[in-house]
Amino acid sequence: LSLDERLFVSGALRIDDNSAFGQQTRSAYYPKASVSWVALEQTPLGLLTSFRLRGAYGVSGLSPGPVDALSYFSPVTASTFGQPSTPAVTLGGLGDPSLKPERSREIETGFDAGFLSNRVALEVTLYDKRTNDALVQRTQPYSLGGVSQRLENVGVVSNKGIEISLNLRVIESDNVTWDVQAEAAGNKNRLVSLATGVPPIVGFGFKNIPGYPMFGIWWPDLVSYN
C-alpha cells in the first residue's frame, strides 16, 4: 500500500507444512511487515536534500533435515568365528517427535539521508534478532547405544547490531563518475539460554555457554607453572 508516494506499507504471511517437522508440529507461520515514510524528498536548497524513515518486522524459520524427527534402524551383519554372517539391525537414528523448526524474529529500524543534492548518502540501520527453538545436536546418554547425538530445539540466541553506510560522489561529469563508499557494522551475539537439563555444548575448539557469544573459543585454565 502507498499513500501520496510518501508512505509505503507492505505485509506478507508464509505458511509452511513440512513432513520433516515432528508429529506434534506440522505447520509453521511466518508473518512480515514493513513501513517506510519519505519525510523529505529532493529539496533543491540546503544541506539536507532527502530523508526517509523505515522499519520492518519479520519472522523466518529453519527446517530440520528430512529424517531428524524419525526413529529408524540401520541394517548390519553379525558374525561369529566359523559361522556365516547373520543379518541384523541397529538403532540408526533416535528422532524427536516434538521437533519444530528453528524460529527467528527480527525487528529493524533506520533512516536514509541525502545531503548536498544527494551527492552524500547516509544509511543507518539498527536490528534486533532473536532465535527461539534453535536446532542443536544434543549429545545423548551412552546407555542408549548406537546414537551419540540427536537434533533438538534447545536454544535461544540473540543478535543485536548496527550497520552504517556512507557514500560520497566525489566527481560527477559526462565522462567520469567517482564514488567512494565506507561501511561500518557491529554485532552483539549471545546464547541467551539452553533448555532445562541441557549442559553447555562443547565441541572441538569451541563452547556454547549461556550468556556468552556462540561458538566462543575458550583458553584452558592454567593449573601450575615453574
PDB file of C-alpha atoms in Angstrom:
ATOM      1  CA  LEU A   1       0.000   0.000   0.000  1.00  0.00           C
ATOM      2  CA  SER A   2       1.169   3.550  -0.695  1.00  0.00           C
ATOM      3  CA  LEU A   3      -0.147   6.986   0.229  1.00  0.00           C
ATOM      4  CA  ASP A   4       0.828  10.110  -1.742  1.00  0.00           C
ATOM      5  CA  GLU A   5       4.070   8.381  -2.790  1.00  0.00           C
ATOM      6  CA  ARG A   6       5.392   9.139   0.688  1.00  0.00           C
ATOM      7  CA  LEU A   7       4.052   6.429   2.987  1.00  0.00           C
ATOM      8  CA  PHE A   8       4.603   2.801   1.957  1.00  0.00           C
ATOM      9  CA  VAL A   9       3.348  -0.271   3.859  1.00  0.00           C
ATOM     10  CA  SER A  10       3.777  -3.909   2.870  1.00  0.00           C
ATOM     11  CA  GLY A  11       2.968  -7.206   4.558  1.00  0.00           C
ATOM     12  CA  ALA A  12       3.032 -10.933   3.912  1.00  0.00           C
ATOM     13  CA  LEU A  13       2.381 -14.281   5.549  1.00  0.00           C
ATOM     14  CA  ARG A  14       4.217 -17.500   4.730  1.00  0.00           C
ATOM     15  CA  ILE A  15       2.802 -20.870   5.827  1.00  0.00           C
ATOM     16  CA  ASP A  16       4.982 -23.989   5.782  1.00  0.00           C
ATOM     17  CA  ASP A  17       3.692 -27.557   6.037  1.00  0.00           C
ATOM     18  CA  ASN A  18       6.725 -29.802   6.218  1.00  0.00           C
ATOM     19  CA  SER A  19       6.897 -33.551   6.774  1.00  0.00           C
ATOM     20  CA  ALA A  20      10.342 -33.022   8.334  1.00  0.00           C
ATOM     21  CA  PHE A  21       8.654 -31.489  11.402  1.00  0.00           C
ATOM     22  CA  GLY A  22       7.793 -33.776  14.302  1.00  0.00           C
ATOM     23  CA  GLN A  23       4.362 -35.389  14.571  1.00  0.00           C
ATOM     24  CA  GLN A  24       3.321 -32.819  17.180  1.00  0.00           C
ATOM     25  CA  THR A  25       4.117 -29.865  14.884  1.00  0.00           C
ATOM     26  CA  ARG A  26       3.076 -29.911  11.248  1.00  0.00           C
ATOM     27  CA  SER A  27       2.692 -26.220  10.349  1.00  0.00           C
ATOM     28  CA  ALA A  28       4.714 -23.038  10.775  1.00  0.00           C
ATOM     29  CA  TYR A  29       3.588 -19.440  10.217  1.00  0.00           C
ATOM     30  CA  TYR A  30       5.972 -16.616   9.301  1.00  0.00           C
ATOM     31  CA  PRO A  31       4.496 -13.074   9.105  1.00  0.00           C
ATOM     32  CA  LYS A  32       6.364  -9.969   7.996  1.00  0.00           C
ATOM     33  CA  ALA A  33       5.584  -6.267   7.581  1.00  0.00           C
ATOM     34  CA  SER A  34       7.470  -3.100   6.705  1.00  0.00           C
ATOM     35  CA  VAL A  35       6.759   0.631   6.651  1.00  0.00           C
ATOM     36  CA  SER A  36       8.626   3.500   5.024  1.00  0.00           C
ATOM     37  CA  TRP A  37       7.941   7.243   5.235  1.00  0.00           C
ATOM     38  CA  VAL A  38       9.576   9.787   2.921  1.00  0.00           C
ATOM     39  CA  ALA A  39       9.751  12.852   5.158  1.00  0.00           C
ATOM     40  CA  LEU A  40      11.818  14.941   2.754  1.00  0.00           C
ATOM     41  CA  GLU A  41      12.445  14.423  -0.951  1.00  0.00           C
ATOM     42  CA  GLN A  42      14.629  16.298  -3.443  1.00  0.00           C
ATOM     43  CA  THR A  43      14.901  19.602  -1.628  1.00  0.00           C
ATOM     44  CA  PRO A  44      16.989  21.748  -4.003  1.00  0.00           C
ATOM     45  CA  LEU A  45      18.500  24.037  -1.390  1.00  0.00           C
ATOM     46  CA  GLY A  46      20.101  23.493   1.966  1.00  0.00           C
ATOM     47  CA  LEU A  47      22.370  20.868   3.443  1.00  0.00           C
ATOM     48  CA  LEU A  48      19.738  18.097   3.833  1.00  0.00           C
ATOM     49  CA  THR A  49      18.265  17.051   0.478  1.00  0.00           C
ATOM     50  CA  SER A  50      16.197  13.954   1.301  1.00  0.00           C
ATOM     51  CA  PHE A  51      15.237  11.936   4.376  1.00  0.00           C
ATOM     52  CA  ARG A  52      13.412   8.606   4.739  1.00  0.00           C
ATOM     53  CA  LEU A  53      12.426   6.720   7.912  1.00  0.00           C
ATOM     54  CA  ARG A  54      11.849   2.947   7.725  1.00  0.00           C
ATOM     55  CA  GLY A  55      11.042  -0.005   9.924  1.00  0.00           C
ATOM     56  CA  ALA A  56      10.367  -3.697   9.466  1.00  0.00           C
ATOM     57  CA  TYR A  57       9.324  -6.798  11.381  1.00  0.00           C
ATOM     58  CA  GLY A  58       9.716 -10.335  10.097  1.00  0.00           C
ATOM     59  CA  VAL A  59       9.760 -13.971  11.130  1.00  0.00           C
ATOM     60  CA  SER A  60      11.659 -16.741   9.373  1.00  0.00           C
ATOM     61  CA  GLY A  61      12.351 -20.388  10.061  1.00  0.00           C
ATOM     62  CA  LEU A  62      14.956 -23.097   9.581  1.00  0.00           C
ATOM     63  CA  SER A  63      13.594 -26.590   8.979  1.00  0.00           C
ATOM     64  CA  PRO A  64      15.259 -29.744  10.322  1.00  0.00           C
ATOM     65  CA  GLY A  65      16.573 -32.436   7.997  1.00  0.00           C
ATOM     66  CA  PRO A  66      14.240 -34.986   6.351  1.00  0.00           C
ATOM     67  CA  VAL A  67      14.823 -37.736   8.948  1.00  0.00           C
ATOM     68  CA  ASP A  68      15.813 -35.727  12.054  1.00  0.00           C
ATOM     69  CA  ALA A  69      12.390 -36.278  13.648  1.00  0.00           C
ATOM     70  CA  LEU A  70      12.265 -40.014  12.835  1.00  0.00           C
ATOM     71  CA  SER A  71      13.494 -43.028  14.758  1.00  0.00           C
ATOM     72  CA  TYR A  72      14.776 -45.753  12.470  1.00  0.00           C
ATOM     73  CA  PHE A  73      17.005 -48.826  12.267  1.00  0.00           C
ATOM     74  CA  SER A  74      20.075 -49.387  10.104  1.00  0.00           C
ATOM     75  CA  PRO A  75      20.926 -52.820   8.641  1.00  0.00           C
ATOM     76  CA  VAL A  76      24.102 -54.563   9.820  1.00  0.00           C
ATOM     77  CA  THR A  77      25.532 -58.066   9.694  1.00  0.00           C
ATOM     78  CA  ALA A  78      26.725 -60.031  12.695  1.00  0.00           C
ATOM     79  CA  SER A  79      29.053 -62.978  12.532  1.00  0.00           C
ATOM     80  CA  THR A  80      30.796 -65.375  14.882  1.00  0.00           C
ATOM     81  CA  PHE A  81      34.001 -67.311  14.248  1.00  0.00           C
ATOM     82  CA  GLY A  82      33.431 -70.069  11.743  1.00  0.00           C
ATOM     83  CA  GLN A  83      29.771 -69.180  11.186  1.00  0.00           C
ATOM     84  CA  PRO A  84      28.115 -67.370   8.258  1.00  0.00           C
ATOM     85  CA  SER A  85      27.060 -63.762   8.687  1.00  0.00           C
ATOM     86  CA  THR A  86      23.591 -63.117  10.077  1.00  0.00           C
ATOM     87  CA  PRO A  87      21.526 -60.088   9.065  1.00  0.00           C
ATOM     88  CA  ALA A  88      20.546 -57.780  11.911  1.00  0.00           C
ATOM     89  CA  VAL A  89      19.626 -54.189  12.678  1.00  0.00           C
ATOM     90  CA  THR A  90      20.898 -51.500  14.997  1.00  0.00           C
ATOM     91  CA  LEU A  91      19.463 -48.169  16.076  1.00  0.00           C
ATOM     92  CA  GLY A  92      20.354 -45.751  13.280  1.00  0.00           C
ATOM     93  CA  GLY A  93      18.532 -42.622  14.405  1.00  0.00           C
ATOM     94  CA  LEU A  94      16.655 -41.507  17.508  1.00  0.00           C
ATOM     95  CA  GLY A  95      14.253 -38.836  16.314  1.00  0.00           C
ATOM     96  CA  ASP A  96      12.453 -36.240  18.404  1.00  0.00           C
ATOM     97  CA  PRO A  97       8.681 -36.434  17.724  1.00  0.00           C
ATOM     98  CA  SER A  98       8.250 -32.888  19.090  1.00  0.00           C
ATOM     99  CA  LEU A  99      10.886 -31.398  16.753  1.00  0.00           C
ATOM    100  CA  LYS A 100       9.939 -27.939  15.470  1.00  0.00           C
ATOM    101  CA  PRO A 101      11.524 -25.521  13.020  1.00  0.00           C
ATOM    102  CA  GLU A 102      14.029 -23.023  14.337  1.00  0.00           C
ATOM    103  CA  ARG A 103      12.146 -19.720  14.513  1.00  0.00           C
ATOM    104  CA  SER A 104      13.753 -16.279  14.218  1.00  0.00           C
ATOM    105  CA  ARG A 105      12.075 -12.902  14.562  1.00  0.00           C
ATOM    106  CA  GLU A 106      13.781  -9.642  13.700  1.00  0.00           C
ATOM    107  CA  ILE A 107      12.909  -6.002  14.256  1.00  0.00           C
ATOM    108  CA  GLU A 108      14.734  -3.451  12.124  1.00  0.00           C
ATOM    109  CA  THR A 109      14.613   0.329  12.018  1.00  0.00           C
ATOM    110  CA  GLY A 110      16.682   3.037  10.420  1.00  0.00           C
ATOM    111  CA  PHE A 111      16.862   6.015   8.093  1.00  0.00           C
ATOM    112  CA  ASP A 112      18.293   7.090   4.726  1.00  0.00           C
ATOM    113  CA  ALA A 113      19.501  10.664   4.340  1.00  0.00           C
ATOM    114  CA  GLY A 114      20.844  12.579   1.345  1.00  0.00           C
ATOM    115  CA  PHE A 115      22.988  15.691   1.610  1.00  0.00           C
ATOM    116  CA  LEU A 116      24.240  18.297  -0.875  1.00  0.00           C
ATOM    117  CA  SER A 117      21.838  17.379  -3.684  1.00  0.00           C
ATOM    118  CA  ASN A 118      22.276  13.682  -2.777  1.00  0.00           C
ATOM    119  CA  ARG A 119      25.993  13.720  -3.507  1.00  0.00           C
ATOM    120  CA  VAL A 120      26.411  12.390   0.042  1.00  0.00           C
ATOM    121  CA  ALA A 121      24.177   9.490   1.110  1.00  0.00           C
ATOM    122  CA  LEU A 122      23.982   8.096   4.646  1.00  0.00           C
ATOM    123  CA  GLU A 123      22.171   4.891   5.644  1.00  0.00           C
ATOM    124  CA  VAL A 124      21.823   3.773   9.270  1.00  0.00           C
ATOM    125  CA  THR A 125      20.110   0.539  10.350  1.00  0.00           C
ATOM    126  CA  LEU A 126      19.541  -0.919  13.819  1.00  0.00           C
ATOM    127  CA  TYR A 127      18.361  -4.516  14.222  1.00  0.00           C
ATOM    128  CA  ASP A 128      17.331  -6.903  16.976  1.00  0.00           C
ATOM    129  CA  LYS A 129      17.087 -10.594  16.073  1.00  0.00           C
ATOM    130  CA  ARG A 130      16.024 -13.353  18.465  1.00  0.00           C
ATOM    131  CA  THR A 131      16.003 -17.041  17.575  1.00  0.00           C
ATOM    132  CA  ASN A 132      13.842 -19.452  19.594  1.00  0.00           C
ATOM    133  CA  ASP A 133      13.802 -23.250  19.426  1.00  0.00           C
ATOM    134  CA  ALA A 134      17.320 -23.208  17.984  1.00  0.00           C
ATOM    135  CA  LEU A 135      18.212 -26.552  16.432  1.00  0.00           C
ATOM    136  CA  VAL A 136      21.178 -28.079  18.252  1.00  0.00           C
ATOM    137  CA  GLN A 137      22.816 -31.513  18.013  1.00  0.00           C
ATOM    138  CA  ARG A 138      22.444 -32.633  21.633  1.00  0.00           C
ATOM    139  CA  THR A 139      24.711 -35.377  22.983  1.00  0.00           C
ATOM    140  CA  GLN A 140      22.726 -38.406  24.178  1.00  0.00           C
ATOM    141  CA  PRO A 141      23.490 -40.801  27.069  1.00  0.00           C
ATOM    142  CA  TYR A 142      25.812 -43.642  26.055  1.00  0.00           C
ATOM    143  CA  SER A 143      23.346 -46.115  27.556  1.00  0.00           C
ATOM    144  CA  LEU A 144      21.058 -45.593  24.542  1.00  0.00           C
ATOM    145  CA  GLY A 145      23.581 -47.409  22.372  1.00  0.00           C
ATOM    146  CA  GLY A 146      24.329 -46.571  18.754  1.00  0.00           C
ATOM    147  CA  VAL A 147      23.150 -42.946  18.759  1.00  0.00           C
ATOM    148  CA  SER A 148      25.531 -40.304  20.107  1.00  0.00           C
ATOM    149  CA  GLN A 149      23.520 -37.185  19.157  1.00  0.00           C
ATOM    150  CA  ARG A 150      20.096 -36.092  18.014  1.00  0.00           C
ATOM    151  CA  LEU A 151      18.705 -32.785  16.806  1.00  0.00           C
ATOM    152  CA  GLU A 152      16.567 -30.960  19.385  1.00  0.00           C
ATOM    153  CA  ASN A 153      15.045 -27.499  19.909  1.00  0.00           C
ATOM    154  CA  VAL A 154      17.052 -26.441  22.929  1.00  0.00           C
ATOM    155  CA  GLY A 155      18.420 -22.919  22.440  1.00  0.00           C
ATOM    156  CA  VAL A 156      17.577 -19.208  22.424  1.00  0.00           C
ATOM    157  CA  VAL A 157      20.031 -16.955  20.553  1.00  0.00           C
ATOM    158  CA  SER A 158      20.127 -13.144  20.373  1.00  0.00           C
ATOM    159  CA  ASN A 159      21.782 -10.902  17.764  1.00  0.00           C
ATOM    160  CA  LYS A 160      21.711  -7.110  18.059  1.00  0.00           C
ATOM    161  CA  GLY A 161      23.641  -4.680  15.936  1.00  0.00           C
ATOM    162  CA  ILE A 162      24.038  -1.583  13.828  1.00  0.00           C
ATOM    163  CA  GLU A 163      25.006  -1.070  10.182  1.00  0.00           C
ATOM    164  CA  ILE A 164      26.189   2.271   8.753  1.00  0.00           C
ATOM    165  CA  SER A 165      26.870   3.045   5.109  1.00  0.00           C
ATOM    166  CA  LEU A 166      28.249   6.338   3.766  1.00  0.00           C
ATOM    167  CA  ASN A 167      28.507   7.039   0.032  1.00  0.00           C
ATOM    168  CA  LEU A 168      30.220  10.131  -1.372  1.00  0.00           C
ATOM    169  CA  ARG A 169      30.104  11.139  -5.052  1.00  0.00           C
ATOM    170  CA  VAL A 170      33.425  12.902  -5.465  1.00  0.00           C
ATOM    171  CA  ILE A 171      33.255  13.520  -9.231  1.00  0.00           C
ATOM    172  CA  GLU A 172      30.193  13.569 -11.476  1.00  0.00           C
ATOM    173  CA  SER A 173      30.646  14.647 -15.098  1.00  0.00           C
ATOM    174  CA  ASP A 174      29.719  13.470 -18.591  1.00  0.00           C
ATOM    175  CA  ASN A 175      32.910  11.424 -18.854  1.00  0.00           C
ATOM    176  CA  VAL A 176      33.828  10.449 -15.301  1.00  0.00           C
ATOM    177  CA  THR A 177      31.903   9.421 -12.189  1.00  0.00           C
ATOM    178  CA  TRP A 178      33.775   8.591  -8.994  1.00  0.00           C
ATOM    179  CA  ASP A 179      32.036   7.258  -5.865  1.00  0.00           C
ATOM    180  CA  VAL A 180      33.684   6.498  -2.533  1.00  0.00           C
ATOM    181  CA  GLN A 181      31.841   4.258  -0.071  1.00  0.00           C
ATOM    182  CA  ALA A 182      32.580   3.371   3.547  1.00  0.00           C
ATOM    183  CA  GLU A 183      30.793   0.719   5.636  1.00  0.00           C
ATOM    184  CA  ALA A 184      30.785   0.027   9.368  1.00  0.00           C
ATOM    185  CA  ALA A 185      28.929  -2.631  11.311  1.00  0.00           C
ATOM    186  CA  GLY A 186      28.764  -4.007  14.828  1.00  0.00           C
ATOM    187  CA  ASN A 187      27.050  -7.112  16.223  1.00  0.00           C
ATOM    188  CA  LYS A 188      26.420  -8.420  19.731  1.00  0.00           C
ATOM    189  CA  ASN A 189      25.753 -12.165  19.658  1.00  0.00           C
ATOM    190  CA  ARG A 190      24.705 -14.151  22.728  1.00  0.00           C
ATOM    191  CA  LEU A 191      23.432 -17.610  23.565  1.00  0.00           C
ATOM    192  CA  VAL A 192      20.597 -16.498  25.847  1.00  0.00           C
ATOM    193  CA  SER A 193      19.630 -19.871  27.290  1.00  0.00           C
ATOM    194  CA  LEU A 194      19.517 -23.629  26.840  1.00  0.00           C
ATOM    195  CA  ALA A 195      16.589 -25.875  27.711  1.00  0.00           C
ATOM    196  CA  THR A 196      16.310 -27.275  31.232  1.00  0.00           C
ATOM    197  CA  GLY A 197      18.731 -30.118  31.781  1.00  0.00           C
ATOM    198  CA  VAL A 198      20.874 -29.295  28.745  1.00  0.00           C
ATOM    199  CA  PRO A 199      24.528 -28.666  29.748  1.00  0.00           C
ATOM    200  CA  PRO A 200      26.796 -26.246  27.873  1.00  0.00           C
ATOM    201  CA  ILE A 201      27.611 -27.575  24.423  1.00  0.00           C
ATOM    202  CA  VAL A 202      31.286 -28.326  23.963  1.00  0.00           C
ATOM    203  CA  GLY A 203      32.751 -29.015  20.522  1.00  0.00           C
ATOM    204  CA  PHE A 204      36.197 -29.267  19.003  1.00  0.00           C
ATOM    205  CA  GLY A 205      37.811 -25.967  19.948  1.00  0.00           C
ATOM    206  CA  PHE A 206      34.616 -24.140  20.949  1.00  0.00           C
ATOM    207  CA  LYS A 207      31.951 -23.913  23.648  1.00  0.00           C
ATOM    208  CA  ASN A 208      28.350 -22.676  23.605  1.00  0.00           C
ATOM    209  CA  ILE A 209      27.603 -21.371  27.101  1.00  0.00           C
ATOM    210  CA  PRO A 210      24.539 -19.257  28.053  1.00  0.00           C
ATOM    211  CA  GLY A 211      25.467 -15.601  28.478  1.00  0.00           C
ATOM    212  CA  TYR A 212      28.380 -15.774  26.033  1.00  0.00           C
ATOM    213  CA  PRO A 213      28.751 -15.500  22.233  1.00  0.00           C
ATOM    214  CA  MET A 214      28.023 -18.576  20.137  1.00  0.00           C
ATOM    215  CA  PHE A 215      30.997 -20.796  19.259  1.00  0.00           C
ATOM    216  CA  GLY A 216      33.297 -18.948  21.653  1.00  0.00           C
ATOM    217  CA  ILE A 217      36.922 -20.027  21.822  1.00  0.00           C
ATOM    218  CA  TRP A 218      37.970 -20.729  25.392  1.00  0.00           C
ATOM    219  CA  TRP A 219      41.523 -20.897  26.705  1.00  0.00           C
ATOM    220  CA  PRO A 220      42.125 -23.717  29.198  1.00  0.00           C
ATOM    221  CA  ASP A 221      42.800 -22.785  32.820  1.00  0.00           C
ATOM    222  CA  LEU A 222      46.457 -22.563  33.836  1.00  0.00           C
ATOM    223  CA  VAL A 223      46.847 -25.058  36.672  1.00  0.00           C
ATOM    224  CA  SER A 224      50.509 -24.523  37.585  1.00  0.00           C
ATOM    225  CA  TYR A 225      53.887 -23.497  36.266  1.00  0.00           C
ATOM    226  CA  ASN A 226      57.547 -23.459  37.237  1.00  0.00           C
TER     227      ASN A 226
END
